[in-house]
C-alpha cells in the first residue's frame, strides 16, 4: 500500500449544526426537483452542485476495494474536473465520521489522490469518500462538500 504523504490530515470538528437553514439545497437548472448531494467550493464560492441522478449518469462508475468491501462511484478527480477544477494542490472533503455522530473534514493533496479515490454511492443515496489508501476510520460518510482553498 502506498504510504500517504504529508498533507493527509483528519480534522474532527464537533459541530452542533451547520448553516442557518436558509438554503433549501435545490440545484439551479433542475427546477428544484432534485436536491444537491454535493457542492464544490473554490475560495468559498460554490462553483458546482451535483444531484445524485447527475452523479450516477454524468460519470463513469469506478469500483475499488477498500477494507475488503467494494466501493463504487465516480472518481474524486473526475468530479473535480467536471466541476471546473483544473489544477489544485489540496482539497477538503466534508461530511460525517464513522457512526455519523460527528462532522469531519479530510484534507487531501493532489499528489495523493489517484484512480483509487472514489465517492462511493451508498445504499442510502449519499456519497462516501473512500480509498484503499485511506484507513476506513478516516472515510468521509455523507460527503456533501468539497472545498478548494
N, CA and C of each residue as an Amber inpcrd file, in Angstrom:
protein
   447
   0.8430000  -1.1740000   0.0000000   0.0000000   0.0000000   0.0000000
   0.8870000   1.2360000   0.0000000   0.5630000   2.1700000  -0.8970000
   1.3320000   3.3980000  -0.9770000   1.1770000   4.2080000   0.2950000
   2.2500000   4.6830000   0.7850000   2.2320000   5.4510000   2.0290000
   1.7380000   6.8650000   1.7600000   0.7850000   7.2960000   2.5210000
   0.2620000   8.6470000   2.3530000   1.3120000   9.6410000   2.8120000
   1.3950000  10.7380000   2.0890000   2.4050000  11.7340000   2.3990000
   1.8610000  12.8500000   3.2620000   2.6190000  13.8880000   3.3630000
   2.4700000  14.9260000   4.3560000   1.0990000  15.5470000   4.5550000
   0.3220000  15.7700000   3.5360000  -0.8670000  16.5790000   3.7340000
  -2.1220000  15.8510000   4.1870000  -2.0670000  14.5380000   4.2920000
  -3.2780000  13.8510000   4.7190000  -3.4410000  14.0540000   6.2150000
  -4.4680000  14.7520000   6.5730000  -4.7270000  15.0170000   7.9800000
  -6.2240000  14.9410000   8.1930000  -6.5990000  14.3380000   9.2520000
  -8.0190000  14.2810000   9.5630000  -8.2890000  15.2680000  10.6750000
  -9.2230000  16.1200000  10.4150000  -9.6040000  17.1140000  11.4010000
 -11.0260000  16.8100000  11.8240000 -11.2000000  16.4550000  13.0490000
 -12.5300000  16.1680000  13.5460000 -13.0830000  17.4480000  14.1490000
 -14.2360000  17.8330000  13.6450000 -14.8490000  19.0670000  14.0820000
 -16.2060000  18.7200000  14.6890000 -16.3550000  19.0050000  15.9580000
 -17.6330000  18.7650000  16.6010000 -18.4840000  20.0110000  16.4190000
 -19.5930000  19.8560000  15.7090000 -20.4170000  20.9890000  15.3680000
 -21.8640000  20.6570000  15.7220000 -22.5030000  21.5640000  16.3840000
 -23.8950000  21.3410000  16.7390000 -24.7960000  21.4420000  15.5170000
 -24.4860000  22.3250000  14.6010000 -25.2710000  22.4740000  13.3850000
 -24.5050000  23.3030000  12.3870000 -24.7400000  23.0430000  11.1040000
 -24.0510000  23.7840000  10.0600000 -25.0590000  24.6050000   9.2950000
 -24.7670000  25.8730000   9.0810000 -25.6290000  26.7320000   8.2860000
 -26.8220000  27.2040000   9.0760000 -27.5680000  28.1170000   8.4600000
 -28.7170000  28.6940000   9.1410000 -30.0360000  28.1460000   8.6340000
 -29.9580000  27.1650000   7.7270000 -31.1720000  26.5470000   7.2090000
 -31.8480000  27.3530000   6.1190000 -31.2490000  28.4900000   5.6930000
 -31.8890000  29.3270000   4.6950000 -31.7460000  28.7770000   3.2880000
 -30.8210000  27.8780000   3.0310000 -30.6410000  27.3040000   1.6980000
 -31.4120000  26.0010000   1.6280000 -32.3060000  25.9040000   0.6390000
 -33.1240000  24.7000000   0.5460000 -32.4340000  23.5590000  -0.1790000
 -31.2160000  23.7920000  -0.7090000 -30.4590000  22.7310000  -1.3550000
 -30.8600000  22.4560000  -2.7860000 -31.8290000  23.2070000  -3.3400000
 -32.2470000  22.9770000  -4.7230000 -31.1300000  23.3840000  -5.6700000
 -30.9610000  22.6170000  -6.7180000 -29.9210000  22.8700000  -7.6950000
 -30.5080000  23.6880000  -8.8290000 -29.8160000  24.7800000  -9.1840000
 -30.2720000  25.5710000 -10.3140000 -30.2360000  24.7080000 -11.5710000
 -31.2370000  24.8810000 -12.4190000 -31.2760000  24.1270000 -13.6580000
 -32.0870000  22.8490000 -13.5580000 -32.4380000  22.4280000 -12.3460000
 -33.2500000  21.2210000 -12.2070000 -34.6720000  21.5720000 -11.7970000
 -34.9670000  22.8630000 -11.7540000 -36.3100000  23.2830000 -11.3710000
 -36.6140000  22.9850000  -9.9180000 -35.5770000  22.7550000  -9.1020000
 -35.7800000  22.4770000  -7.6910000 -36.2560000  21.0690000  -7.4230000
 -36.3640000  20.2460000  -8.4580000 -36.9080000  18.9030000  -8.2990000
 -35.9440000  17.9780000  -7.5710000 -34.6650000  18.2220000  -7.7170000
 -33.6680000  17.3730000  -7.0830000 -32.8390000  18.1940000  -6.1150000
 -32.4740000  17.5940000  -5.0320000 -31.6570000  18.2600000  -4.0340000
 -30.1900000  17.9320000  -4.2730000 -29.3350000  18.9450000  -4.1460000
 -27.9010000  18.7260000  -4.3110000 -27.3830000  17.8360000  -3.1930000
 -26.5960000  16.8210000  -3.5520000 -25.9520000  15.9860000  -2.5440000
 -24.4870000  16.3640000  -2.3850000 -23.9480000  17.1290000  -3.3630000
 -22.5470000  17.5180000  -3.3120000 -22.3830000  18.9120000  -3.9030000
 -21.7020000  19.7800000  -3.1600000 -21.3800000  21.1250000  -3.6260000
 -19.8740000  21.2850000  -3.6000000 -19.3230000  21.8440000  -4.6760000
 -17.8870000  22.0830000  -4.7820000 -17.6600000  23.5840000  -4.6610000
 -16.7600000  23.9650000  -3.7530000 -16.4410000  25.3640000  -3.4980000
 -14.9930000  25.6420000  -3.8730000 -14.7530000  26.8220000  -4.4530000
 -13.3990000  27.3140000  -4.6820000 -13.3190000  28.6820000  -4.0240000
 -12.3670000  28.8410000  -3.1190000 -12.1880000  30.1040000  -2.3920000
 -13.5010000  30.5850000  -1.7800000 -14.2830000  29.6550000  -1.2450000
 -15.5220000  29.9900000  -0.5590000 -16.7300000  30.1880000  -1.4550000
 -16.5710000  30.1210000  -2.7700000 -17.6750000  30.3110000  -3.7020000
 -18.0890000  28.9730000  -4.3080000 -19.3850000  28.7020000  -4.2890000
 -19.8920000  27.4640000  -4.8910000 -19.7200000  27.5350000  -6.4000000
 -19.0130000  26.5640000  -6.9680000 -18.7800000  26.5320000  -8.4160000
 -19.5440000  25.3990000  -9.0930000 -19.9980000  24.4250000  -8.3210000
 -20.7710000  23.3120000  -8.8960000 -21.6070000  22.6520000  -7.8160000
 -22.7970000  22.2240000  -8.2150000 -23.6550000  21.4280000  -7.3440000
 -24.0880000  20.2070000  -8.1410000 -24.1130000  19.0650000  -7.4810000
 -24.4460000  17.8090000  -8.1450000 -25.5780000  17.1260000  -7.3920000
 -26.5610000  16.6440000  -8.1460000 -27.6060000  15.8080000  -7.5640000
 -27.1720000  14.3570000  -7.7080000 -27.7990000  13.4690000  -6.9890000
 -27.4500000  12.0550000  -7.0970000 -27.6870000  11.5240000  -8.5140000
 -28.8340000  11.8210000  -9.1620000 -29.0120000  11.3360000 -10.5390000
 -27.9310000  11.8630000 -11.4970000 -27.4960000  13.1100000 -11.3120000
 -26.4240000  13.6490000 -12.1580000 -25.1220000  12.8900000 -11.9330000
 -24.8150000  12.6110000 -10.6870000 -23.5790000  11.8900000 -10.3660000
 -23.6210000  10.4800000 -10.9500000 -24.7840000   9.8630000 -10.8970000
 -24.9130000   8.4990000 -11.4240000 -24.8240000   8.4570000 -12.9450000
 -25.2970000   9.5080000 -13.6240000 -25.3250000   9.4720000 -15.0890000
 -24.1510000  10.2020000 -15.7520000 -23.5920000  11.1980000 -15.1110000
 -22.5540000  12.0200000 -15.7480000 -21.1560000  11.4250000 -15.6460000
 -20.9770000  10.4810000 -14.7530000 -19.6340000   9.9570000 -14.5150000
 -19.5620000   8.4610000 -14.7190000 -18.4100000   8.0190000 -15.2170000
 -18.1330000   6.5880000 -15.2450000 -18.0170000   6.1350000 -13.7910000
 -18.6160000   5.0160000 -13.4970000 -18.5890000   4.4950000 -12.1280000
 -17.4110000   3.5340000 -11.9720000 -16.5320000   3.8560000 -11.0600000
 -15.3570000   3.0240000 -10.7940000 -15.6220000   2.1790000  -9.5600000
 -15.0270000   1.0140000  -9.5200000 -15.1480000   0.1460000  -8.3470000
 -13.7580000  -0.1270000  -7.7980000 -13.6120000   0.1390000  -6.5070000
 -12.3700000  -0.1610000  -5.7990000 -12.7130000  -1.0910000  -4.6480000
 -11.7020000  -1.6870000  -4.0470000 -11.9070000  -2.4800000  -2.8430000
 -11.1920000  -1.7690000  -1.7100000 -11.9710000  -1.3630000  -0.7390000
 -11.4380000  -0.6990000   0.4410000 -11.9060000  -1.4320000   1.6720000
 -10.9950000  -1.7860000   2.5350000 -11.3140000  -2.5160000   3.7590000
 -12.0720000  -3.8110000   3.4370000 -11.7120000  -4.4320000   2.3100000
 -12.3090000  -5.7110000   1.9230000 -13.6920000  -5.6260000   1.3240000
 -14.1990000  -4.4140000   1.0920000 -15.5550000  -4.2280000   0.5660000
 -15.4780000  -3.3780000  -0.6980000 -16.2720000  -3.7530000  -1.7210000
 -16.3110000  -2.9600000  -2.9380000 -16.9730000  -1.6130000  -2.6800000
 -16.3750000  -0.5610000  -3.2210000 -16.8910000   0.7970000  -3.1450000
 -17.0350000   1.2750000  -4.5850000 -18.2270000   1.7130000  -4.9950000
 -18.4790000   2.0780000  -6.3830000 -19.0470000   3.4800000  -6.4750000
 -18.4510000   4.2680000  -7.3660000 -18.9120000   5.6300000  -7.6090000
 -17.9100000   6.3420000  -8.4930000 -18.1230000   7.6300000  -8.7130000
 -17.2040000   8.3770000  -9.5680000 -15.8670000   8.6180000  -8.8680000
 -14.8210000   8.7490000  -9.6700000 -13.5180000   9.1090000  -9.1170000
 -13.5640000  10.5460000  -8.6260000 -12.9110000  10.8020000  -7.5070000
 -12.8440000  12.1500000  -6.9620000 -12.2570000  13.1070000  -7.9940000
 -11.2040000  12.6960000  -8.6990000 -10.5730000  13.5730000  -9.6910000
 -11.5250000  13.8940000 -10.8420000 -12.3890000  12.9630000 -11.2270000
 -13.3470000  13.2110000 -12.3020000 -14.3990000  14.2350000 -11.8790000
 -14.8690000  14.1310000 -10.6400000 -15.8610000  15.0890000 -10.1350000
 -15.2470000  16.4810000 -10.0670000 -14.0130000  16.5720000  -9.6050000
 -13.3470000  17.8790000  -9.5540000 -13.1820000  18.4600000 -10.9610000
 -12.7490000  17.6540000 -11.9100000 -12.5620000  18.1280000 -13.2830000
 -13.8880000  18.6010000 -13.8880000 -14.9520000  17.8330000 -13.6960000
 -16.2620000  18.2060000 -14.2360000 -16.8330000  19.4370000 -13.5400000
 -16.3100000  19.7530000 -12.3700000 -16.7450000  20.9400000 -11.6290000
 -15.9360000  22.1710000 -12.0300000 -15.0550000  22.0000000 -13.0130000
 -14.2630000  23.1240000 -13.4990000 -12.9570000  23.3260000 -12.7710000
 -12.5620000  22.3420000 -11.9610000 -11.3110000  22.4400000 -11.2170000
 -10.2120000  21.8250000 -12.0700000  -9.3240000  22.6660000 -12.5780000
  -8.2070000  22.1780000 -13.3870000  -7.0930000  21.6860000 -12.4710000
  -6.2350000  22.5830000 -12.1370000  -5.1390000  22.2340000 -11.2310000
  -5.5160000  22.6200000  -9.8070000  -5.1320000  21.7880000  -8.8910000
  -5.3680000  22.0530000  -7.4770000  -4.2610000  21.3880000  -6.6890000
  -3.9890000  21.9160000  -5.5060000  -2.9340000  21.3100000  -4.6910000
  -3.4960000  20.5900000  -3.4780000  -4.5750000  21.1430000  -2.9140000
  -5.1960000  20.4580000  -1.7840000  -6.6900000  20.7300000  -1.7860000
  -7.4030000  19.8160000  -1.1680000  -8.8550000  19.9290000  -1.0750000
  -9.2850000  19.3870000   0.2820000 -10.4550000  19.8080000   0.6870000
 -11.0280000  19.3430000   1.9400000 -12.3970000  18.7600000   1.6090000
 -12.6430000  17.5260000   2.0430000 -13.9250000  16.8680000   1.8180000
 -14.6270000  16.8040000   3.1670000 -15.8370000  17.3510000   3.2290000
 -16.5780000  17.4420000   4.4720000 -17.7690000  16.5090000   4.4840000
 -18.0320000  15.9080000   5.6280000 -19.1600000  15.0030000   5.8010000
 -19.2400000  14.5490000   7.2390000 -19.5850000  13.2830000   7.4310000
 -19.7470000  12.7030000   8.7670000 -18.6680000  11.6560000   9.0090000
 -18.2970000  11.4930000  10.2700000 -17.3430000  10.4740000  10.6590000
 -18.0230000   9.1330000  10.8470000 -17.2160000   8.1220000  11.1310000
 -17.7470000   6.7820000  11.3550000 -18.7710000   6.8470000  12.4790000
 -19.9240000   6.2710000  12.2720000 -21.0080000   6.3260000  13.2400000
 -21.9390000   7.5010000  12.9870000 -21.5080000   8.4160000  12.1070000
 -22.2990000   9.5830000  11.7020000 -22.7570000  10.4370000  12.8680000
 -22.0190000  10.4580000  13.9600000 -22.4200000  11.2600000  15.1100000
 -21.6160000  12.5460000  15.2290000 -20.6610000  12.7570000  14.3200000
 -19.8630000  13.9830000  14.3620000 -19.4140000  14.3380000  12.9510000
 -19.2030000  15.6390000  12.7360000 -18.7630000  16.1230000  11.4340000
 -17.2570000  15.9480000  11.3080000 -16.8010000  15.6570000  10.0940000
 -15.3630000  15.5190000   9.8430000 -15.0040000  16.2370000   8.5480000
 -13.7240000  16.5230000   8.4410000 -13.1660000  17.0500000   7.2020000
 -11.8500000  16.3230000   6.9830000 -11.6770000  15.7960000   5.7870000
 -10.4190000  15.1490000   5.4400000  -9.7350000  16.0370000   4.4120000
  -8.5060000  16.4300000   4.7200000  -7.7250000  17.2350000   3.7890000
  -6.8270000  16.2990000   2.9940000  -6.8680000  16.4470000   1.6750000
  -6.0630000  15.6010000   0.7990000  -5.2530000  16.4910000  -0.1350000
  -4.1150000  15.9700000  -0.5580000  -3.3010000  16.7090000  -1.5270000
  -3.4770000  16.0710000  -2.8940000  -3.3270000  16.8770000  -3.9330000
  -3.4680000  16.3890000  -5.3000000  -2.4600000  15.2880000  -5.5940000
  -1.2970000  15.3380000  -4.9600000  -0.2800000  14.3080000  -5.1700000
  -0.7090000  12.9420000  -4.6540000  -1.6070000  12.9080000  -3.6850000
  -2.0440000  11.6520000  -3.0800000  -3.2450000  11.0340000  -3.7800000
  -4.0790000  11.8660000  -4.3780000  -5.3370000  11.4020000  -4.9480000
  -5.0950000  10.8410000  -6.3460000  -5.5590000   9.6120000  -6.5470000
  -5.4090000   8.9590000  -7.8490000  -6.6970000   8.2020000  -8.1700000
  -6.6090000   7.2250000  -9.0650000  -7.7990000   6.4870000  -9.5010000
  -8.3410000   5.5320000  -8.4460000  -7.7700000   5.5260000  -7.2580000
  -8.3040000   4.6770000  -6.1940000  -9.1610000   5.4720000  -5.2000000
  -9.3470000   6.7590000  -5.4350000 -10.1600000   7.6050000  -4.5540000
 -11.5220000   7.7980000  -5.2130000 -12.5770000   7.2480000  -4.6160000
 -13.9190000   7.3430000  -5.1850000 -14.8830000   7.9970000  -4.2100000
 -15.9370000   8.5510000  -4.7830000 -17.0850000   8.9980000  -4.0000000
 -18.1230000   7.8950000  -4.1410000 -18.0460000   6.9300000  -3.2500000
 -18.9240000   5.7630000  -3.2760000 -20.3760000   6.2060000  -3.1140000
 -21.2500000   5.6790000  -3.9660000 -22.6780000   5.9410000  -3.8400000
 -23.2490000   4.8650000  -2.9230000 -23.7150000   5.2940000  -1.7740000
 -24.1620000   4.3370000  -0.7590000 -25.5920000   3.8750000  -1.0140000
 -25.9860000   2.8360000  -0.3090000 -27.3550000   2.3170000  -0.3940000
 -28.3680000   3.3350000   0.1210000 -27.9000000   4.2780000   0.9370000
 -28.7700000   5.3130000   1.4990000 -28.9170000   6.5100000   0.5670000
 -28.2290000   6.4660000  -0.5960000 -28.3110000   7.5770000  -1.5360000
 -27.4310000   8.7520000  -1.1590000 -26.3570000   8.4830000  -0.4320000
 -25.3960000   9.5170000  -0.0670000 -24.0450000   9.1550000  -0.6690000
 -23.0780000  10.0340000  -0.4950000 -21.7340000   9.8040000  -1.0010000
 -20.7720000   9.5500000   0.1480000 -19.7890000   8.7040000  -0.1230000
 -18.7690000   8.3890000   0.8840000 -17.4140000   8.4450000   0.1970000
 -16.5050000   9.2930000   0.6920000 -15.1500000   9.3200000   0.1630000
 -14.4100000   8.1130000   0.7160000 -13.9170000   7.2650000  -0.1860000
 -13.2230000   6.0490000   0.2310000 -12.0290000   5.8080000  -0.6860000
 -11.0190000   5.1690000  -0.1280000  -9.8340000   4.7750000  -0.8830000
  -9.1090000   3.6990000  -0.0980000  -8.4930000   2.7490000  -0.8040000
  -7.6910000   1.7630000  -0.0790000  -6.4940000   2.4230000   0.6220000
  -6.1300000   3.6270000   0.1720000  -5.0160000   4.3570000   0.7760000
  -5.4060000   5.0700000   2.0690000  -6.6980000   5.1200000   2.3360000
  -7.2250000   5.8420000   3.4920000  -7.8290000   4.8410000   4.4730000
  -7.3790000   4.8380000   5.7170000  -7.9790000   3.9140000   6.6930000
  -9.4970000   4.1310000   6.7910000 -10.2360000   3.0570000   6.9510000
 -11.7030000   3.1220000   6.9880000 -12.2030000   4.1440000   8.0060000
 -11.5120000   4.2820000   9.1130000 -11.9280000   5.2330000  10.1450000
 -11.8600000   6.6650000   9.6380000 -11.1220000   6.9020000   8.5580000
 -10.9740000   8.2560000   8.0210000 -11.8390000   8.4920000   6.7830000
 -12.6160000   7.4970000   6.3580000 -13.5300000   7.7040000   5.2440000
 -14.5380000   8.7720000   5.6520000 -14.9540000   9.5690000   4.6830000
 -15.9370000  10.6230000   4.9530000 -17.2890000  10.1380000   4.4740000
 -18.1620000   9.8700000   5.4160000 -19.5210000   9.4280000   5.0950000
 -20.4020000  10.6420000   4.9060000 -21.4730000  10.4980000   4.1500000
 -22.4010000  11.5990000   3.8750000 -21.6190000  12.8220000   3.3830000
 -20.6300000  12.5980000   2.5180000 -19.8220000  13.6970000   1.9850000
 -20.7290000  14.6380000   1.2160000 -20.7280000  15.9040000   1.5830000
 -21.6140000  16.8730000   0.9500000 -20.9200000  18.0960000   0.3930000
 -19.6520000  18.2800000   0.7720000 -18.9210000  19.4500000   0.2890000
 -17.4840000  19.0670000  -0.0200000 -16.9640000  19.6800000  -1.0920000
 -15.5400000  19.6420000  -1.3930000 -15.1160000  21.0980000  -1.4560000
 -14.0910000  21.4440000  -0.6880000 -13.6110000  22.8320000  -0.6530000
 -12.1790000  22.8890000  -1.1610000 -11.9780000  23.7610000  -2.1540000
 -10.6380000  24.0320000  -2.6830000 -10.3000000  25.4470000  -2.2070000
  -9.2080000  25.6150000  -1.4730000  -8.8700000  26.9720000  -0.9840000
  -8.5160000  27.9290000  -2.1090000
